[in-house]
């Protein structure tokens, strides 16, 4: 999908992923976000709904999410799934919820578009919490000479002529209205990073956005 996760997308949420509208996809900022969806037809659908993870973008302005038949049928009560699938489209309510990956740190995968050592592109996988990554910097370990990365497409960030040596990474994360920097206190990428390799960031983001109304 448009987020660039490739085959990794099939492992997210047991395959419960979704293509999202522009409002939710947000030019790639919405990649990896988790949503709880339920359809409003109480005669057919389960009240609890289900969770999906955003991995793709749709230009269709008549729908908020596009999901697989298996995921779509799971919105229904057990005896009503065939009836819902026959409808093909359903009115829904949805809300963003925190992503949870117990025991799993956020990881960095070197994207296939990278070319060592001249061009570095990375994806951030297992991003927890209810947060958006809005900026990414890299620096050689032991220095404060941070270089900014740009969002290439979807969940892929890139930089031409990245710093040499082992690299530290920091992220500007927004949760609701506030933004803050998060970084690992150790080397995240080795000096000899390789295309397709996955590296542990040593951290996990768990912040939850505050509701926009009073208790």
Short mmCIF file of C-alpha atoms in Angstrom, two decimals:
data_model
loop_
_atom_site.label_atom_id
_atom_site.label_comp_id
_atom_site.label_asym_id
_atom_site.label_seq_id
_atom_site.Cartn_x
_atom_site.Cartn_y
_atom_site.Cartn_z
CA UNK A 1 0.00 0.00 0.00
CA UNK A 2 0.85 3.69 -0.10
CA UNK A 3 2.51 3.55 3.33
CA UNK A 4 5.30 1.40 1.90
CA UNK A 5 5.08 -1.40 4.46
CA UNK A 6 5.08 -4.10 1.76
CA UNK A 7 4.75 -7.64 3.16
CA UNK A 8 5.08 -6.37 6.74
CA UNK A 9 1.53 -5.01 6.48
CA UNK A 10 0.12 -8.55 6.48
CA UNK A 11 1.60 -9.14 9.95
CA UNK A 12 -0.03 -6.09 11.55
CA UNK A 13 -3.09 -6.76 13.68
CA UNK A 14 -3.35 -10.30 12.27
CA UNK A 15 -3.97 -8.81 8.83
CA UNK A 16 -6.69 -6.42 10.03
CA UNK A 17 -5.49 -3.44 7.98
CA UNK A 18 -7.29 -0.68 6.13
CA UNK A 19 -6.99 1.70 3.23
CA UNK A 20 -7.92 5.17 4.49
CA UNK A 21 -9.30 8.40 3.06
CA UNK A 22 -7.09 11.47 2.61
CA UNK A 23 -8.46 12.95 5.86
CA UNK A 24 -7.18 9.94 7.82
CA UNK A 25 -4.09 9.16 5.73
CA UNK A 26 -2.85 12.78 6.07
CA UNK A 27 -0.19 12.52 3.35
CA UNK A 28 1.41 9.59 5.17
CA UNK A 29 1.31 10.96 8.72
CA UNK A 30 -1.60 8.60 9.42
CA UNK A 31 0.33 5.48 8.40
CA UNK A 32 0.33 2.88 11.19
CA UNK A 33 -2.47 4.57 13.15
CA UNK A 34 -5.01 2.30 14.85
CA UNK A 35 -8.77 2.82 14.69
CA UNK A 36 -11.79 1.16 16.25
CA UNK A 37 -14.59 0.85 13.68
CA UNK A 38 -18.18 -0.28 14.10
CA UNK A 39 -21.06 -0.09 11.67
CA UNK A 40 -24.22 1.65 12.80
CA UNK A 41 -26.76 -0.94 11.62
CA UNK A 42 -27.54 -2.51 14.98
CA UNK A 43 -29.70 -5.21 13.42
CA UNK A 44 -26.69 -6.65 11.61
CA UNK A 45 -23.51 -5.39 13.28
CA UNK A 46 -21.66 -6.08 16.51
CA UNK A 47 -21.58 -3.23 19.02
CA UNK A 48 -17.88 -3.68 19.73
CA UNK A 49 -16.75 -3.40 16.13
CA UNK A 50 -13.10 -4.12 15.39
CA UNK A 51 -9.62 -2.64 15.23
CA UNK A 52 -7.77 -1.80 12.01
CA UNK A 53 -4.33 -0.38 11.23
CA UNK A 54 -3.89 2.13 8.38
CA UNK A 55 -1.50 0.88 5.67
CA UNK A 56 -2.81 2.43 2.45
CA UNK A 57 -4.55 5.45 0.90
CA UNK A 58 -7.70 5.69 -1.21
CA UNK A 59 -8.69 8.64 -3.43
CA UNK A 60 -12.34 7.63 -3.10
CA UNK A 61 -14.05 10.52 -1.29
CA UNK A 62 -17.21 8.50 -0.60
CA UNK A 63 -15.72 6.26 2.06
CA UNK A 64 -13.44 6.60 5.09
CA UNK A 65 -12.02 3.07 5.09
CA UNK A 66 -11.70 0.22 2.61
CA UNK A 67 -11.07 -3.20 4.16
CA UNK A 68 -10.85 -6.81 3.05
CA UNK A 69 -13.97 -8.97 2.84
CA UNK A 70 -12.75 -10.94 5.87
CA UNK A 71 -12.35 -7.79 7.95
CA UNK A 72 -15.63 -6.32 6.68
CA UNK A 73 -17.58 -9.46 7.55
CA UNK A 74 -16.12 -9.34 11.08
CA UNK A 75 -18.11 -6.15 11.72
CA UNK A 76 -21.30 -8.25 11.65
CA UNK A 77 -22.94 -10.46 14.20
CA UNK A 78 -21.90 -14.10 13.57
CA UNK A 79 -25.15 -15.04 11.84
CA UNK A 80 -25.31 -11.83 9.79
CA UNK A 81 -21.88 -11.70 8.12
CA UNK A 82 -23.12 -12.91 4.72
CA UNK A 83 -25.86 -10.30 4.77
CA UNK A 84 -23.38 -7.51 5.50
CA UNK A 85 -20.95 -8.68 2.81
CA UNK A 86 -23.78 -8.68 0.28
CA UNK A 87 -24.43 -5.01 1.12
CA UNK A 88 -20.82 -4.19 0.28
CA UNK A 89 -20.82 -0.84 2.07
CA UNK A 90 -21.83 0.22 5.56
CA UNK A 91 -22.20 3.41 7.54
CA UNK A 92 -19.70 3.40 10.39
CA UNK A 93 -18.59 5.19 13.51
CA UNK A 94 -14.88 5.23 14.23
CA UNK A 95 -12.33 6.65 16.63
CA UNK A 96 -8.58 6.57 16.87
CA UNK A 97 -7.22 4.28 19.57
CA UNK A 98 -3.70 3.58 20.89
CA UNK A 99 -1.62 0.98 19.06
CA UNK A 100 -0.22 -1.63 21.41
CA UNK A 101 2.73 -3.94 20.75
CA UNK A 102 3.53 -5.63 24.09
CA UNK A 103 7.19 -6.42 24.51
CA UNK A 104 8.03 -4.90 21.12
CA UNK A 105 10.12 -1.77 20.64
CA UNK A 106 9.65 0.47 17.64
CA UNK A 107 11.99 -0.74 14.90
CA UNK A 108 13.61 0.78 11.83
CA UNK A 109 13.67 -1.06 8.53
CA UNK A 110 16.06 0.09 5.81
CA UNK A 111 13.81 0.68 2.81
CA UNK A 112 14.55 -0.95 -0.55
CA UNK A 113 15.05 2.49 -2.15
CA UNK A 114 18.20 3.03 -0.03
CA UNK A 115 21.65 2.99 -1.60
CA UNK A 116 24.54 2.60 0.86
CA UNK A 117 26.19 4.91 1.78
CA UNK A 118 24.74 7.73 -0.32
CA UNK A 119 20.98 7.53 0.26
CA UNK A 120 19.23 6.31 3.40
CA UNK A 121 15.50 5.62 3.53
CA UNK A 122 13.82 4.04 6.56
CA UNK A 123 10.40 2.88 7.72
CA UNK A 124 9.32 2.98 11.35
CA UNK A 125 7.51 -0.19 12.38
CA UNK A 126 5.56 -1.02 15.56
CA UNK A 127 4.90 2.63 16.43
CA UNK A 128 2.89 2.48 19.64
CA UNK A 129 0.55 4.83 21.41
CA UNK A 130 -1.82 7.30 19.83
CA UNK A 131 0.79 9.46 18.20
CA UNK A 132 2.06 10.90 14.91
CA UNK A 133 5.69 11.23 13.84
CA UNK A 134 6.02 14.66 12.23
CA UNK A 135 9.81 15.08 11.98
CA UNK A 136 12.89 12.82 12.02
CA UNK A 137 16.60 13.70 12.47
CA UNK A 138 19.76 11.60 12.35
CA UNK A 139 23.24 12.31 13.69
CA UNK A 140 26.53 10.49 14.05
CA UNK A 141 26.74 8.96 17.52
CA UNK A 142 28.56 11.25 19.94
CA UNK A 143 27.80 14.45 18.00
CA UNK A 144 24.98 16.99 18.09
CA UNK A 145 25.10 17.70 14.36
CA UNK A 146 21.55 16.59 13.58
CA UNK A 147 20.49 16.26 9.93
CA UNK A 148 16.80 16.28 9.07
CA UNK A 149 15.10 13.57 7.06
CA UNK A 150 12.15 14.22 4.75
CA UNK A 151 9.02 12.13 4.34
CA UNK A 152 9.61 10.34 1.06
CA UNK A 153 6.18 8.75 0.87
CA UNK A 154 3.84 7.10 3.32
CA UNK A 155 5.80 5.85 6.33
CA UNK A 156 9.17 6.12 4.53
CA UNK A 157 11.64 8.88 5.55
CA UNK A 158 14.85 9.57 3.65
CA UNK A 159 18.06 11.61 3.55
CA UNK A 160 20.71 12.10 0.88
CA UNK A 161 24.32 11.88 2.05
CA UNK A 162 23.53 10.65 5.58
CA UNK A 163 26.16 11.12 8.29
CA UNK A 164 28.90 8.49 8.37
CA UNK A 165 29.44 6.10 11.26
CA UNK A 166 26.93 4.70 13.74
CA UNK A 167 23.78 6.81 13.79
CA UNK A 168 21.43 8.12 16.46
CA UNK A 169 17.84 8.92 15.55
CA UNK A 170 15.33 11.30 17.11
CA UNK A 171 11.65 11.75 16.36
CA UNK A 172 9.30 14.71 16.82
CA UNK A 173 6.11 13.09 18.08
CA UNK A 174 2.72 14.75 18.43
CA UNK A 175 0.04 13.42 20.74
CA UNK A 176 -3.11 15.50 20.64
CA UNK A 177 -1.98 19.12 20.76
CA UNK A 178 1.57 18.76 22.08
CA UNK A 179 4.79 17.86 20.29
CA UNK A 180 8.00 16.56 21.88
CA UNK A 181 11.28 14.96 20.85
CA UNK A 182 11.96 11.31 21.53
CA UNK A 183 15.34 9.70 20.98
CA UNK A 184 17.24 6.57 21.81
CA UNK A 185 20.25 6.86 24.10
CA UNK A 186 22.14 4.31 22.08
CA UNK A 187 23.26 3.77 18.50
CA UNK A 188 20.22 2.85 16.42
CA UNK A 189 21.78 2.29 12.98
CA UNK A 190 25.25 0.74 12.52
CA UNK A 191 27.78 2.35 10.21
CA UNK A 192 27.34 -0.52 7.73
CA UNK A 193 23.52 -0.46 7.58
CA UNK A 194 22.07 -2.74 4.92
CA UNK A 195 18.97 -2.56 2.72
CA UNK A 196 16.18 -4.74 4.11
CA UNK A 197 17.71 -5.02 7.58
CA UNK A 198 15.62 -4.21 10.67
CA UNK A 199 17.11 -2.46 13.71
CA UNK A 200 15.71 -2.08 17.22
CA UNK A 201 15.29 1.56 18.29
CA UNK A 202 15.51 0.65 21.98
CA UNK A 203 12.37 2.66 22.73
CA UNK A 204 8.60 2.43 22.41
CA UNK A 205 6.13 5.28 22.15
CA UNK A 206 3.13 4.82 24.44
CA UNK A 207 1.64 8.31 24.75
CA UNK A 208 -2.11 8.73 24.34
CA UNK A 209 -3.71 11.88 22.95
CA UNK A 210 -5.86 13.83 25.36
CA UNK A 211 -9.54 14.09 24.51
CA UNK A 212 -10.59 17.48 23.18
CA UNK A 213 -13.30 17.96 25.76
CA UNK A 214 -13.48 18.27 29.53
CA UNK A 215 -13.92 15.14 31.71
#
